[in-house]
mmCIF file with all atom_site columns, C-alpha atoms in Angstrom:
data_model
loop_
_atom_site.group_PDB
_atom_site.id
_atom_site.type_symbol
_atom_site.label_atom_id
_atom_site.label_alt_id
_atom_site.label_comp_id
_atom_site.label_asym_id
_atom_site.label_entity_id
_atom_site.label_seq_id
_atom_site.pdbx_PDB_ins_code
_atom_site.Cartn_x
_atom_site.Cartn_y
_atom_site.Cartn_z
_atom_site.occupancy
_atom_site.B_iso_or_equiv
_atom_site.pdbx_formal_charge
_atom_site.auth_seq_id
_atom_site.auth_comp_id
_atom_site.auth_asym_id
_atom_site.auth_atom_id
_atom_site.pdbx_PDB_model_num
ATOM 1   C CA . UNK A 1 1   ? -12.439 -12.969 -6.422  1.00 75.00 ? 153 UNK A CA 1
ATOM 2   C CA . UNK A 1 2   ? -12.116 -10.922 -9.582  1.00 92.00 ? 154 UNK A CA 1
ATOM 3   C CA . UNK A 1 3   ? -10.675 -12.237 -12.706 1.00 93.00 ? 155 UNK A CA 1
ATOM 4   C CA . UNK A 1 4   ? -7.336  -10.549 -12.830 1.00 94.00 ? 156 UNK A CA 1
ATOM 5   C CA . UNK A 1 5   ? -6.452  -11.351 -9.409  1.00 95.00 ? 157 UNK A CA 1
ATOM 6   C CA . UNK A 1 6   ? -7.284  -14.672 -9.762  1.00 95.00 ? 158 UNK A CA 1
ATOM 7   C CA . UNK A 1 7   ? -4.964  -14.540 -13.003 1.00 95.00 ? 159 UNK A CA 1
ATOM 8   C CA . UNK A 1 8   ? -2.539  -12.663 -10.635 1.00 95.00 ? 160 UNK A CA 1
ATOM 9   C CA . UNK A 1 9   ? -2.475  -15.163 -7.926  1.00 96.00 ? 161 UNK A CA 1
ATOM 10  C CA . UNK A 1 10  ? -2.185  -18.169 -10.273 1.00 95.00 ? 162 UNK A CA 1
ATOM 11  C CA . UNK A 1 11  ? 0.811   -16.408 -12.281 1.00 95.00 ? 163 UNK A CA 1
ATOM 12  C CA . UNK A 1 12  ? 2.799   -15.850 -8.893  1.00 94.00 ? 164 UNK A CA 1
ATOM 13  C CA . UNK A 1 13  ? 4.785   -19.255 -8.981  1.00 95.00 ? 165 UNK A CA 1
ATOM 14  C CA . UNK A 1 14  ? 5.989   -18.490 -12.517 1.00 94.00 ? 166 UNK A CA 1
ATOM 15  C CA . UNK A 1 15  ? 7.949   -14.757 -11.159 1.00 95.00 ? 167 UNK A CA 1
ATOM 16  C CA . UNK A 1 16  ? 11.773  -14.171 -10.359 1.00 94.00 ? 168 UNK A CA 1
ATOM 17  C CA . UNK A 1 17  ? 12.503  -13.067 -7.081  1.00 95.00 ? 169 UNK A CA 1
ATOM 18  C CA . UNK A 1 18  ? 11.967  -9.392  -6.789  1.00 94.00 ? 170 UNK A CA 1
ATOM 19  C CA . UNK A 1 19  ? 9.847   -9.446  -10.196 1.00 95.00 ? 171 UNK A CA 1
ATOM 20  C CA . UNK A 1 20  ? 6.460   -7.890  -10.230 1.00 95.00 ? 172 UNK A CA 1
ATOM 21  C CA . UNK A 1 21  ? 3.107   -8.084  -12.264 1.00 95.00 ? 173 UNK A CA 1
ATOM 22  C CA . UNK A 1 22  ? 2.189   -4.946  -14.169 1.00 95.00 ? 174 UNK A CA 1
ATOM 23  C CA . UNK A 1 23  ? -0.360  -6.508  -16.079 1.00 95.00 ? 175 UNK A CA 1
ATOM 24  C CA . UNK A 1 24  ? -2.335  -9.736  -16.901 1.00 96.00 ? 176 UNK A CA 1
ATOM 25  C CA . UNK A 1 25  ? -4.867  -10.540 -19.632 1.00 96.00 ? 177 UNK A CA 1
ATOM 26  C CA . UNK A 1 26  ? -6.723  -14.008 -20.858 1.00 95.00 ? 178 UNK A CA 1
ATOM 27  C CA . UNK A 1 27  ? -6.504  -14.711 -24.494 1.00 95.00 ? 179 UNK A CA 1
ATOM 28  C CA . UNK A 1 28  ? -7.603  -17.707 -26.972 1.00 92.00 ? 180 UNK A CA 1
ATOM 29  C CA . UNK A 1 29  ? -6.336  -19.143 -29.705 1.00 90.00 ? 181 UNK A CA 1
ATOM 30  C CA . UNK A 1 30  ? -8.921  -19.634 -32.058 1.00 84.00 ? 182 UNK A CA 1
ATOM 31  C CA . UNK A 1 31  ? -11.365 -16.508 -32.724 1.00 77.00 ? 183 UNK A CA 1
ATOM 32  C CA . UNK A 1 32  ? -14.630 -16.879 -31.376 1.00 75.00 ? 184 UNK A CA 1
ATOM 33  C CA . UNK A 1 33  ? -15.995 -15.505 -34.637 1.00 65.00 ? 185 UNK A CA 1
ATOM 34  C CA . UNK A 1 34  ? -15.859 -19.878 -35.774 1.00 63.00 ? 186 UNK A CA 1
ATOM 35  C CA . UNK A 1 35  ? -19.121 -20.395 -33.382 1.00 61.00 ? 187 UNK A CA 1
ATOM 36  C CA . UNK A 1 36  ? -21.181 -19.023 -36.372 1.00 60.00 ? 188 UNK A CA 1
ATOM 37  C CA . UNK A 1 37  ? -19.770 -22.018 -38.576 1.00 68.00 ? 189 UNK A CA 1
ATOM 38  C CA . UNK A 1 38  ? -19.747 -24.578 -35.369 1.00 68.00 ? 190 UNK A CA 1
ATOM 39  C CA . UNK A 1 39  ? -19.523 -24.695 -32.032 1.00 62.00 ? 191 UNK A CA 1
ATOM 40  C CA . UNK A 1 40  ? -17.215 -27.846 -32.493 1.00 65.00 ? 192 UNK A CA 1
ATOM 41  C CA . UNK A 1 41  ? -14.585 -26.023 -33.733 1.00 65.00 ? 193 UNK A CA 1
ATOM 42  C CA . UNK A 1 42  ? -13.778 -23.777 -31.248 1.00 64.00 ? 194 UNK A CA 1
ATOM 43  C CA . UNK A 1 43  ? -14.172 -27.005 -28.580 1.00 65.00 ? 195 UNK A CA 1
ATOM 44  C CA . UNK A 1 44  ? -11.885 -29.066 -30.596 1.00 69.00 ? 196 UNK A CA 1
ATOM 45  C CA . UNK A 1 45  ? -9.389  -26.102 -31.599 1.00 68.00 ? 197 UNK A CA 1
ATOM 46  C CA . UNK A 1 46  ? -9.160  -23.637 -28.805 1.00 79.00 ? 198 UNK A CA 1
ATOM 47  C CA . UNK A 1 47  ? -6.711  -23.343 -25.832 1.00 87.00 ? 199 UNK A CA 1
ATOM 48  C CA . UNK A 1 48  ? -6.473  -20.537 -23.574 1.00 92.00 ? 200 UNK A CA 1
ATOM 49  C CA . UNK A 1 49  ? -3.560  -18.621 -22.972 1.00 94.00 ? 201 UNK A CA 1
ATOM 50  C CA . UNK A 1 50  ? -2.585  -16.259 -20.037 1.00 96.00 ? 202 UNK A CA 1
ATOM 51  C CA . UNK A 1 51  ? -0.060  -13.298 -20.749 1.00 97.00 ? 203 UNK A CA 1
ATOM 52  C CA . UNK A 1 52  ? 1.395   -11.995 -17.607 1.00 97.00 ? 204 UNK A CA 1
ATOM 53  C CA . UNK A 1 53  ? 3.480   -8.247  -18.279 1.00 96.00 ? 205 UNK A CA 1
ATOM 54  C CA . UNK A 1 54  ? 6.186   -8.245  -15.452 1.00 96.00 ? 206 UNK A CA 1
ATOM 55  C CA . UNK A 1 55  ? 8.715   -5.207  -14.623 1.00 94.00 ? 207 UNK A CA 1
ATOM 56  C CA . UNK A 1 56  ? 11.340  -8.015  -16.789 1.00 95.00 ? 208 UNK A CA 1
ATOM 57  C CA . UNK A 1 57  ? 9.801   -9.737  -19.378 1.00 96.00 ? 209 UNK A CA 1
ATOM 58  C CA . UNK A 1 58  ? 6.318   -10.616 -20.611 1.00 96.00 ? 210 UNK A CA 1
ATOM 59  C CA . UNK A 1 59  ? 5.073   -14.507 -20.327 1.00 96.00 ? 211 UNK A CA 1
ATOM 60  C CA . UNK A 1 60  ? 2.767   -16.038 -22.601 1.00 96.00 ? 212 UNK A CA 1
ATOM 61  C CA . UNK A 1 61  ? 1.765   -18.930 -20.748 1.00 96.00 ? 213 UNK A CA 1
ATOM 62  C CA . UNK A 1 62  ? -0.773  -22.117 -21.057 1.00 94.00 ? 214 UNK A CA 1
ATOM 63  C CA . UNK A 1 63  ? -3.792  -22.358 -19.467 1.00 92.00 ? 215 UNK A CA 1
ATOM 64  C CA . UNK A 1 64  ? -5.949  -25.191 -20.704 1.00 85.00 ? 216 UNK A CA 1
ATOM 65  C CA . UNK A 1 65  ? -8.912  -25.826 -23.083 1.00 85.00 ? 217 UNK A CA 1
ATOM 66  C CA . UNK A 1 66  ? -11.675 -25.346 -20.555 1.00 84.00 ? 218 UNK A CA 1
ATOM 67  C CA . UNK A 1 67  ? -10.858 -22.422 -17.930 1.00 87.00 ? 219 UNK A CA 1
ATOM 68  C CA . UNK A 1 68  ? -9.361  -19.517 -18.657 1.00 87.00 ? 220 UNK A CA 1
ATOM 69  C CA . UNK A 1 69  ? -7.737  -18.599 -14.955 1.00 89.00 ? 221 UNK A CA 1
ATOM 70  C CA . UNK A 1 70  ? -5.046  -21.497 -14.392 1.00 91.00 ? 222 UNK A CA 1
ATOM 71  C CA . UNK A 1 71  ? -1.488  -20.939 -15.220 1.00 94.00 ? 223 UNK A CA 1
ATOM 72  C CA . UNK A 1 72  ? 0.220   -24.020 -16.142 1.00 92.00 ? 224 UNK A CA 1
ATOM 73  C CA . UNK A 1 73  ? 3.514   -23.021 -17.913 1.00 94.00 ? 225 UNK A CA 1
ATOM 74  C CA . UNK A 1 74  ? 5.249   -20.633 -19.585 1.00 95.00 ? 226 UNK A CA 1
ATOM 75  C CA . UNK A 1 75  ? 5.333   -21.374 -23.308 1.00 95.00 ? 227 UNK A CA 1
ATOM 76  C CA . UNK A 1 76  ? 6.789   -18.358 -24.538 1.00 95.00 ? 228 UNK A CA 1
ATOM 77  C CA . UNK A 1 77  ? 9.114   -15.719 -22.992 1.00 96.00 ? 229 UNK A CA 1
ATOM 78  C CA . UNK A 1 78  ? 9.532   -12.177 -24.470 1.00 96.00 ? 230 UNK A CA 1
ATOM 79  C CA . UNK A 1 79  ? 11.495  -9.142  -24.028 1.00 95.00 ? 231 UNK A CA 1
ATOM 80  C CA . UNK A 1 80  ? 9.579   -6.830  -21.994 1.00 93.00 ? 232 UNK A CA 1
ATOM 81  C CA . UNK A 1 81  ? 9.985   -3.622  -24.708 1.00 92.00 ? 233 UNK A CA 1
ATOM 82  C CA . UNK A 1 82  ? 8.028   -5.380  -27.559 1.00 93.00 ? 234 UNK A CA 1
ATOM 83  C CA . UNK A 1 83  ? 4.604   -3.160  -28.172 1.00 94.00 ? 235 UNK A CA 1
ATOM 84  C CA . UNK A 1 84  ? 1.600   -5.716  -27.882 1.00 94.00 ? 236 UNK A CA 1
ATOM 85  C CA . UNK A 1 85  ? -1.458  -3.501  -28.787 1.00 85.00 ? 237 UNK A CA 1
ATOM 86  C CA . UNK A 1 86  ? -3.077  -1.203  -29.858 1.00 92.00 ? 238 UNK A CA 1
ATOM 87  C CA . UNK A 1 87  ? -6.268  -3.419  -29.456 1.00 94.00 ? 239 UNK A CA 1
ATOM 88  C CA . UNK A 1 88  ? -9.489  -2.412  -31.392 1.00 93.00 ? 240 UNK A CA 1
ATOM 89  C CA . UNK A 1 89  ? -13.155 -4.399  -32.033 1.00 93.00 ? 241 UNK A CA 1
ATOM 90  C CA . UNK A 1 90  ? -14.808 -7.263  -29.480 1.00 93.00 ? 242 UNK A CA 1
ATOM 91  C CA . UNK A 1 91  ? -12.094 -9.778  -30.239 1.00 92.00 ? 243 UNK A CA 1
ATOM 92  C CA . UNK A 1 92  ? -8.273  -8.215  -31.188 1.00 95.00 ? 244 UNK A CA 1
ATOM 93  C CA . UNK A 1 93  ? -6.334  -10.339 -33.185 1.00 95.00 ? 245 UNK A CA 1
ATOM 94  C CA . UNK A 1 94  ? -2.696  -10.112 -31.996 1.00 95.00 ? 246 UNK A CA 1
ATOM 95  C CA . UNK A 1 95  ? -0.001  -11.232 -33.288 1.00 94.00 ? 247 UNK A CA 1
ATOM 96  C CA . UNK A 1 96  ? 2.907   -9.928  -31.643 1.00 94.00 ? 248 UNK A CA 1
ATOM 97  C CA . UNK A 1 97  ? 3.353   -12.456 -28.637 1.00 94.00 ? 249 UNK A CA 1
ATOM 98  C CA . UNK A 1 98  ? 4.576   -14.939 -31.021 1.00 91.00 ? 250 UNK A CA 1
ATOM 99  C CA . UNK A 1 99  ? 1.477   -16.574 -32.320 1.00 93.00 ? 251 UNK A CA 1
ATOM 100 C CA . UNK A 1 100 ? -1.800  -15.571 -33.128 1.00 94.00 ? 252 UNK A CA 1
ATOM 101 C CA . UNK A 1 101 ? -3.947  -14.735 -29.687 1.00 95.00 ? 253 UNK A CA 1
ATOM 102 C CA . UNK A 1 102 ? -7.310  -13.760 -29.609 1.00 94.00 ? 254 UNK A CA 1
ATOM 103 C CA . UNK A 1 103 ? -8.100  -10.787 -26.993 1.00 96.00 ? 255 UNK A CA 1
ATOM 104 C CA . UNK A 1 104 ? -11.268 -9.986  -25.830 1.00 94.00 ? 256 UNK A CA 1
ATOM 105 C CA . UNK A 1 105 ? -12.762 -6.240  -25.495 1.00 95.00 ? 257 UNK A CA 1
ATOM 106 C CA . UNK A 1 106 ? -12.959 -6.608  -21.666 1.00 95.00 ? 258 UNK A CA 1
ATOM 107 C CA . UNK A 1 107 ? -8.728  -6.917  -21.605 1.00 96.00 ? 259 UNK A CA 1
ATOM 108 C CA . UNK A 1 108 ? -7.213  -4.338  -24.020 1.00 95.00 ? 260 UNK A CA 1
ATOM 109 C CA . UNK A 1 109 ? -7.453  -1.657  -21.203 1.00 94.00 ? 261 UNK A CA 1
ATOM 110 C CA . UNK A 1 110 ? -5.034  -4.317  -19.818 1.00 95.00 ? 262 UNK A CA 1
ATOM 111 C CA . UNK A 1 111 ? -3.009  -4.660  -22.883 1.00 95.00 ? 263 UNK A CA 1
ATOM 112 C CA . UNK A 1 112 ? -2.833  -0.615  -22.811 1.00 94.00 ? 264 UNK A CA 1
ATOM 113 C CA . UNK A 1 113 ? -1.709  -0.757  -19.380 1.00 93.00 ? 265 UNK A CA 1
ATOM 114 C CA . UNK A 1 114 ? 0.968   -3.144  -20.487 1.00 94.00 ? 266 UNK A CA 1
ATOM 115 C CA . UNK A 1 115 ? 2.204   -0.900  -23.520 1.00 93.00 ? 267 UNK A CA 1
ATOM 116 C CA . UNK A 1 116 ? 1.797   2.345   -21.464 1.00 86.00 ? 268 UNK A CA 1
ATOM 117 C CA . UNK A 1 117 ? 4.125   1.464   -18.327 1.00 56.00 ? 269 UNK A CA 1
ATOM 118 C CA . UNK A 1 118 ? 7.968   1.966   -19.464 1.00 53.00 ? 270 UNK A CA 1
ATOM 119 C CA . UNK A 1 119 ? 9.825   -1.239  -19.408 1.00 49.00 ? 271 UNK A CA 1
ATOM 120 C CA . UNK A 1 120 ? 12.820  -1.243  -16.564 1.00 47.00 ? 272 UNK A CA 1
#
């Protein structure tokens, strides 16, 4: 099963009734850019996070220290007309979901996606 799917599937449980998914990325906490220093820090520091666009709102939601695909909780909730991106480089520091996220290259066509459909 691919990766966004997964994140899809996992996310479902957190949705209103009637809400839908327009996008879903994997993002980290602490920039992977540490690993040069030590690879302790980013074991020690890092959690993943899982930001799931709906139709309503966008969720910024807990995932763990290990994997990035399980949806625990949602820790943040934001209005769904707040501009996440543009994202640029390997690993886009964001800083508009309400603390700083780490995004990797493979997810800002994701976080484009999320900017470019028109909240409802």
């Amino acid at each position: 099963m691919a990766i966004r799917d997964k994140l899809r599937q996992n996310a479902a449980h957190l949705l209103q009734p009637g809400e839908n998914i327009q996008s879903v990325f994997c993002a980290q906490t602490t920039s992977q850019y540490f690993a040069l220093i030590s690879y302790w820090i980013i074991l020690l520091s890092n959690a993943y996070r899982v930001v799931v666009v709906t139709d309503r709102r966008i969720l910024v939601c807990s995932s763990g220290r290990l994997r990035t695909t399980p949806v625990k909780e949602i820790l943040r909730e934001l209005p769904r007309n707040i501009r996440i991106g543009p994202p640029s480089g390997l690993w886009w520091r964001c800083e508009s979901l309400g603390e700083r996220l780490y995004i990797h290259k493979r997810f800002h066509k994701d976080v484009n996606a999320a900017d470019g459909v028109p909240a409802a």
